[in-house]
């Protein structure tokens, strides 16, 4: 069964450093998402991406964040200058369609630890 | 803005018994989708069940069923014949049909299954 994959599973970085989190969505999916979950808190939407551009973003997704689909398979989330409060689990998701059932399939997540 | 509330931080159930998880949501929309996601210790988000708001019939997936009360904006999940593998965090989520594809999650309910 096709699945969303994410790398790395755990990333440790120092405050102020740039990190890139990588995702490979399901191959025939067209819509891509990033969510984050700070430990012990709810899962929060960051951004959705379609047709090589951001279709929606939350207030969390400020200028420190960017997303990119550099090739036909990868979808990345970049944090330019990490802060302690960026420590969280980051989930990538993809969906085949918008509307309809449009169910989102999630990857296993990347745990980001900022020290 | 839509909000999703799960009032039970933790629920405990004996193996083979039934447990019901509560979820309420707030929206001004009439057409939307509701989901329950399971997050086991591996942290991956797994879709358990979905409900379309315009469908009056409650969704069922094997041992999982929902009680969708649209007027009350309530969407509870019933797990029947609980198994040890059901132990996880369960998140209720809302998706607006008209305004993009982002999921809004509740705070989660931890389900403990006692052998």
mmCIF file of C-alpha atoms in Angstrom:
data_model
loop_
_atom_site.group_PDB
_atom_site.id
_atom_site.type_symbol
_atom_site.label_atom_id
_atom_site.label_comp_id
_atom_site.label_asym_id
_atom_site.label_seq_id
_atom_site.Cartn_x
_atom_site.Cartn_y
_atom_site.Cartn_z
ATOM 1 C CA UNK A 1 0.000 0.000 0.000
ATOM 2 C CA UNK A 2 1.416 3.403 -0.926
ATOM 3 C CA UNK A 3 2.441 5.590 1.966
ATOM 4 C CA UNK A 4 3.863 8.980 2.772
ATOM 5 C CA UNK A 5 7.461 8.867 3.935
ATOM 6 C CA UNK A 6 9.450 11.460 5.858
ATOM 7 C CA UNK A 7 13.127 11.941 6.555
ATOM 8 C CA UNK A 8 14.830 12.234 8.916
ATOM 9 C CA UNK A 9 12.825 10.631 11.688
ATOM 10 C CA UNK A 10 14.626 12.788 14.248
ATOM 11 C CA UNK A 11 16.564 16.000 13.700
ATOM 12 C CA UNK A 12 18.503 17.812 16.378
ATOM 13 C CA UNK A 13 19.671 21.311 15.585
ATOM 14 C CA UNK A 14 20.986 24.362 17.363
ATOM 15 C CA UNK A 15 18.956 27.516 17.698
ATOM 16 C CA UNK A 16 19.459 29.794 14.721
ATOM 17 C CA UNK A 17 20.331 27.005 12.313
ATOM 18 C CA UNK A 18 18.405 26.180 9.180
ATOM 19 C CA UNK A 19 16.698 22.836 8.849
ATOM 20 C CA UNK A 20 15.018 21.121 5.942
ATOM 21 C CA UNK A 21 12.462 18.430 6.577
ATOM 22 C CA UNK A 22 11.740 16.110 3.689
ATOM 23 C CA UNK A 23 8.638 14.278 2.629
ATOM 24 C CA UNK A 24 7.769 11.987 -0.235
ATOM 25 C CA UNK A 25 3.997 12.112 -0.756
ATOM 26 C CA UNK A 26 1.984 9.326 -2.322
ATOM 27 C CA UNK A 27 2.839 9.347 -5.993
ATOM 28 C CA UNK A 28 -0.531 10.205 -7.561
ATOM 29 C CA UNK A 29 -1.448 12.801 -4.941
ATOM 30 C CA UNK A 30 -1.624 16.446 -5.904
ATOM 31 C CA UNK A 31 -2.154 18.232 -2.605
ATOM 32 C CA UNK A 32 0.451 18.403 0.117
ATOM 33 C CA UNK A 33 0.391 19.617 3.682
ATOM 34 C CA UNK A 34 2.541 20.227 6.702
ATOM 35 C CA UNK A 35 1.261 20.036 10.255
ATOM 36 C CA UNK A 36 3.085 20.255 13.529
ATOM 37 C CA UNK A 37 2.454 18.896 16.984
ATOM 38 C CA UNK A 38 4.229 20.396 19.936
ATOM 39 C CA UNK A 39 4.658 17.740 22.622
ATOM 40 C CA UNK A 40 1.435 17.250 24.550
ATOM 41 C CA UNK A 41 -0.542 19.629 22.357
ATOM 42 C CA UNK A 42 -2.905 19.311 19.453
ATOM 43 C CA UNK A 43 -1.909 18.883 15.846
ATOM 44 C CA UNK A 44 -1.826 22.244 14.063
ATOM 45 C CA UNK A 45 -2.076 23.031 10.383
ATOM 46 C CA UNK A 46 0.871 24.903 8.902
ATOM 47 C CA UNK A 47 0.474 25.034 5.147
ATOM 48 C CA UNK A 48 -1.092 23.420 2.109
ATOM 49 C CA UNK A 49 0.505 23.308 -1.316
ATOM 50 C CA UNK A 50 -0.886 22.645 -4.757
ATOM 51 C CA UNK A 51 0.344 23.192 -8.274
ATOM 52 C CA UNK A 52 3.678 24.513 -7.034
ATOM 53 C CA UNK A 53 2.275 27.193 -4.847
ATOM 54 C CA UNK A 54 0.937 27.671 -1.359
ATOM 55 C CA UNK A 55 -2.833 27.420 -1.340
ATOM 56 C CA UNK A 56 -3.364 28.133 2.340
ATOM 57 C CA UNK A 57 -1.214 28.851 5.369
ATOM 58 C CA UNK A 58 -1.793 29.410 9.046
ATOM 59 C CA UNK A 59 -0.544 32.285 11.171
ATOM 60 C CA UNK A 60 2.154 29.954 12.482
ATOM 61 C CA UNK A 61 3.657 29.773 9.001
ATOM 62 C CA UNK A 62 5.599 33.031 9.090
ATOM 63 C CA UNK A 63 8.568 34.215 7.046
ATOM 64 C CA UNK A 64 10.838 31.733 8.782
ATOM 65 C CA UNK A 65 9.062 28.890 7.033
ATOM 66 C CA UNK A 66 9.022 27.947 3.379
ATOM 67 C CA UNK A 67 7.914 24.960 1.360
ATOM 68 C CA UNK A 68 9.090 23.628 -1.924
ATOM 69 C CA UNK A 69 8.567 20.775 -4.312
ATOM 70 C CA UNK A 70 12.048 20.651 -5.808
ATOM 71 C CA UNK A 71 11.352 17.674 -8.064
ATOM 72 C CA UNK A 72 8.514 15.368 -8.943
ATOM 73 C CA UNK A 73 8.610 13.418 -5.733
ATOM 74 C CA UNK A 74 9.885 15.438 -2.767
ATOM 75 C CA UNK A 75 8.074 18.045 -0.729
ATOM 76 C CA UNK A 76 10.173 19.994 1.756
ATOM 77 C CA UNK A 77 9.634 22.271 4.717
ATOM 78 C CA UNK A 78 12.463 24.686 5.494
ATOM 79 C CA UNK A 79 12.841 26.593 8.719
ATOM 80 C CA UNK A 80 15.409 29.320 8.143
ATOM 81 C CA UNK A 81 16.476 30.197 11.671
ATOM 82 C CA UNK A 82 15.160 27.748 14.199
ATOM 83 C CA UNK A 83 13.899 28.812 17.596
ATOM 84 C CA UNK A 84 13.470 26.746 20.728
ATOM 85 C CA UNK A 85 9.701 26.877 20.250
ATOM 86 C CA UNK A 86 10.019 25.192 16.865
ATOM 87 C CA UNK A 87 10.719 21.931 18.687
ATOM 88 C CA UNK A 88 7.841 19.696 17.683
ATOM 89 C CA UNK A 89 6.786 16.737 15.621
ATOM 90 C CA UNK A 90 6.280 17.763 11.995
ATOM 91 C CA UNK A 91 3.895 15.734 9.905
ATOM 92 C CA UNK A 92 3.630 15.759 6.163
ATOM 93 C CA UNK A 93 0.374 14.688 4.536
ATOM 94 C CA UNK A 94 -0.939 14.326 1.026
ATOM 95 C CA UNK A 95 -4.301 13.916 -0.615
ATOM 96 C CA UNK A 96 -5.389 12.913 -4.060
ATOM 97 C CA UNK A 97 -8.000 15.577 -4.450
ATOM 98 C CA UNK A 98 -9.491 18.681 -2.986
ATOM 99 C CA UNK A 99 -13.078 18.267 -1.860
ATOM 100 C CA UNK A 100 -14.888 15.015 -2.231
ATOM 101 C CA UNK A 101 -13.613 12.770 0.460
ATOM 102 C CA UNK A 102 -10.152 14.323 0.080
ATOM 103 C CA UNK A 103 -8.749 12.234 2.859
ATOM 104 C CA UNK A 104 -5.261 13.103 3.924
ATOM 105 C CA UNK A 105 -2.650 10.436 4.466
ATOM 106 C CA UNK A 106 0.020 11.262 6.978
ATOM 107 C CA UNK A 107 3.668 10.384 7.121
ATOM 108 C CA UNK A 108 5.319 9.072 10.284
ATOM 109 C CA UNK A 109 6.601 12.494 11.246
ATOM 110 C CA UNK A 110 9.944 14.119 11.912
ATOM 111 C CA UNK A 111 10.770 14.979 15.483
ATOM 112 C CA UNK A 112 12.624 18.288 15.502
ATOM 113 C CA UNK A 113 14.572 19.177 18.614
ATOM 114 C CA UNK A 114 16.048 22.670 18.807
ATOM 115 C CA UNK A 115 18.675 23.146 21.500
ATOM 116 C CA UNK B 1 -12.980 29.925 12.865
ATOM 117 C CA UNK B 2 -13.792 26.303 13.385
ATOM 118 C CA UNK B 3 -12.887 24.695 16.682
ATOM 119 C CA UNK B 4 -12.861 21.076 17.765
ATOM 120 C CA UNK B 5 -13.087 20.053 21.406
ATOM 121 C CA UNK B 6 -12.388 16.699 22.984
ATOM 122 C CA UNK B 7 -13.357 16.885 26.626
ATOM 123 C CA UNK B 8 -11.845 13.582 27.756
ATOM 124 C CA UNK B 9 -8.051 13.683 28.127
ATOM 125 C CA UNK B 10 -7.944 9.972 28.866
ATOM 126 C CA UNK B 11 -10.248 6.970 28.762
ATOM 127 C CA UNK B 12 -9.632 3.493 30.069
ATOM 128 C CA UNK B 13 -11.347 0.348 28.793
ATOM 129 C CA UNK B 14 -11.134 -3.327 29.543
ATOM 130 C CA UNK B 15 -10.118 -5.548 26.657
ATOM 131 C CA UNK B 16 -13.189 -6.740 24.705
ATOM 132 C CA UNK B 17 -15.329 -3.970 26.167
ATOM 133 C CA UNK B 18 -16.671 -0.833 24.489
ATOM 134 C CA UNK B 19 -15.475 2.738 24.904
ATOM 135 C CA UNK B 20 -16.948 5.946 23.525
ATOM 136 C CA UNK B 21 -14.901 9.059 22.853
ATOM 137 C CA UNK B 22 -16.569 12.457 22.713
ATOM 138 C CA UNK B 23 -15.983 15.248 20.247
ATOM 139 C CA UNK B 24 -17.815 18.502 19.709
ATOM 140 C CA UNK B 25 -17.099 21.114 17.117
ATOM 141 C CA UNK B 26 -18.149 24.592 16.227
ATOM 142 C CA UNK B 27 -18.792 25.739 12.690
ATOM 143 C CA UNK B 28 -21.164 27.958 10.781
ATOM 144 C CA UNK B 29 -20.890 25.776 7.691
ATOM 145 C CA UNK B 30 -23.539 23.251 6.715
ATOM 146 C CA UNK B 31 -21.385 20.928 4.660
ATOM 147 C CA UNK B 32 -18.132 19.541 5.976
ATOM 148 C CA UNK B 33 -16.279 16.369 6.875
ATOM 149 C CA UNK B 34 -15.387 14.904 10.218
ATOM 150 C CA UNK B 35 -12.664 12.397 10.929
ATOM 151 C CA UNK B 36 -11.191 10.334 13.688
ATOM 152 C CA UNK B 37 -7.448 9.734 13.547
ATOM 153 C CA UNK B 38 -5.501 7.291 15.676
ATOM 154 C CA UNK B 39 -1.973 8.097 16.805
ATOM 155 C CA UNK B 40 -0.222 5.071 18.351
ATOM 156 C CA UNK B 41 3.090 5.392 20.217
ATOM 157 C CA UNK B 42 4.873 5.348 16.848
ATOM 158 C CA UNK B 43 3.282 8.828 16.405
ATOM 159 C CA UNK B 44 2.002 8.186 12.883
ATOM 160 C CA UNK B 45 -1.503 9.534 12.282
ATOM 161 C CA UNK B 46 -3.809 6.858 10.929
ATOM 162 C CA UNK B 47 -7.268 7.594 9.579
ATOM 163 C CA UNK B 48 -9.846 5.533 11.436
ATOM 164 C CA UNK B 49 -13.159 6.732 10.116
ATOM 165 C CA UNK B 50 -14.768 9.620 8.237
ATOM 166 C CA UNK B 51 -18.226 11.162 8.155
ATOM 167 C CA UNK B 52 -19.727 13.515 5.604
ATOM 168 C CA UNK B 53 -22.027 16.052 7.199
ATOM 169 C CA UNK B 54 -24.774 15.775 4.615
ATOM 170 C CA UNK B 55 -25.090 12.046 5.218
ATOM 171 C CA UNK B 56 -27.436 11.199 8.046
ATOM 172 C CA UNK B 57 -26.262 7.621 8.298
ATOM 173 C CA UNK B 58 -23.516 7.100 10.831
ATOM 174 C CA UNK B 59 -20.254 5.769 9.434
ATOM 175 C CA UNK B 60 -18.971 2.357 10.477
ATOM 176 C CA UNK B 61 -15.609 0.691 9.913
ATOM 177 C CA UNK B 62 -15.423 -2.762 11.449
ATOM 178 C CA UNK B 63 -15.259 -2.253 15.233
ATOM 179 C CA UNK B 64 -15.322 1.534 14.921
ATOM 180 C CA UNK B 65 -18.523 3.495 14.569
ATOM 181 C CA UNK B 66 -19.570 7.082 15.043
ATOM 182 C CA UNK B 67 -22.600 8.820 16.446
ATOM 183 C CA UNK B 68 -22.985 11.982 14.413
ATOM 184 C CA UNK B 69 -25.450 14.501 15.789
ATOM 185 C CA UNK B 70 -25.341 17.430 13.394
ATOM 186 C CA UNK B 71 -27.706 19.719 15.272
ATOM 187 C CA UNK B 72 -25.754 19.214 18.453
ATOM 188 C CA UNK B 73 -22.425 19.424 16.576
ATOM 189 C CA UNK B 74 -21.331 16.216 18.199
ATOM 190 C CA UNK B 75 -19.262 13.429 16.683
ATOM 191 C CA UNK B 76 -18.437 10.595 19.058
ATOM 192 C CA UNK B 77 -16.400 7.487 18.291
ATOM 193 C CA UNK B 78 -17.324 4.093 19.638
ATOM 194 C CA UNK B 79 -14.719 1.356 19.760
ATOM 195 C CA UNK B 80 -16.324 -2.041 20.239
ATOM 196 C CA UNK B 81 -14.577 -5.215 21.369
ATOM 197 C CA UNK B 82 -11.511 -3.180 22.342
ATOM 198 C CA UNK B 83 -8.151 -4.736 21.613
ATOM 199 C CA UNK B 84 -4.726 -4.032 23.058
ATOM 200 C CA UNK B 85 -3.719 -2.571 19.700
ATOM 201 C CA UNK B 86 -6.392 0.094 20.056
ATOM 202 C CA UNK B 87 -4.344 1.807 22.748
ATOM 203 C CA UNK B 88 -3.384 5.175 21.303
ATOM 204 C CA UNK B 89 -4.208 8.854 21.167
ATOM 205 C CA UNK B 90 -7.372 9.536 19.202
ATOM 206 C CA UNK B 91 -7.911 12.859 17.498
ATOM 207 C CA UNK B 92 -11.153 14.198 16.166
ATOM 208 C CA UNK B 93 -10.728 16.447 13.128
ATOM 209 C CA UNK B 94 -12.866 18.758 11.040
ATOM 210 C CA UNK B 95 -12.505 19.762 7.421
ATOM 211 C CA UNK B 96 -14.558 22.441 5.776
ATOM 212 C CA UNK B 97 -15.854 21.343 2.391
ATOM 213 C CA UNK B 98 -15.828 24.758 0.791
ATOM 214 C CA UNK B 99 -12.783 26.520 2.158
ATOM 215 C CA UNK B 100 -9.707 24.480 1.403
ATOM 216 C CA UNK B 101 -8.512 21.198 2.723
ATOM 217 C CA UNK B 102 -6.941 21.945 6.058
ATOM 218 C CA UNK B 103 -7.794 19.767 9.004
ATOM 219 C CA UNK B 104 -8.618 21.292 12.378
ATOM 220 C CA UNK B 105 -7.856 18.889 15.197
ATOM 221 C CA UNK B 106 -9.140 18.483 18.710
ATOM 222 C CA UNK B 107 -6.800 18.096 21.633
ATOM 223 C CA UNK B 108 -6.942 14.306 21.635
ATOM 224 C CA UNK B 109 -8.065 11.538 23.969
ATOM 225 C CA UNK B 110 -5.664 8.907 25.195
ATOM 226 C CA UNK B 111 -7.205 5.428 25.216
ATOM 227 C CA UNK B 112 -5.764 2.863 27.578
ATOM 228 C CA UNK B 113 -6.747 -0.776 27.106
ATOM 229 C CA UNK B 114 -6.471 -3.053 30.119
ATOM 230 C CA UNK B 115 -5.884 -6.763 29.516
#
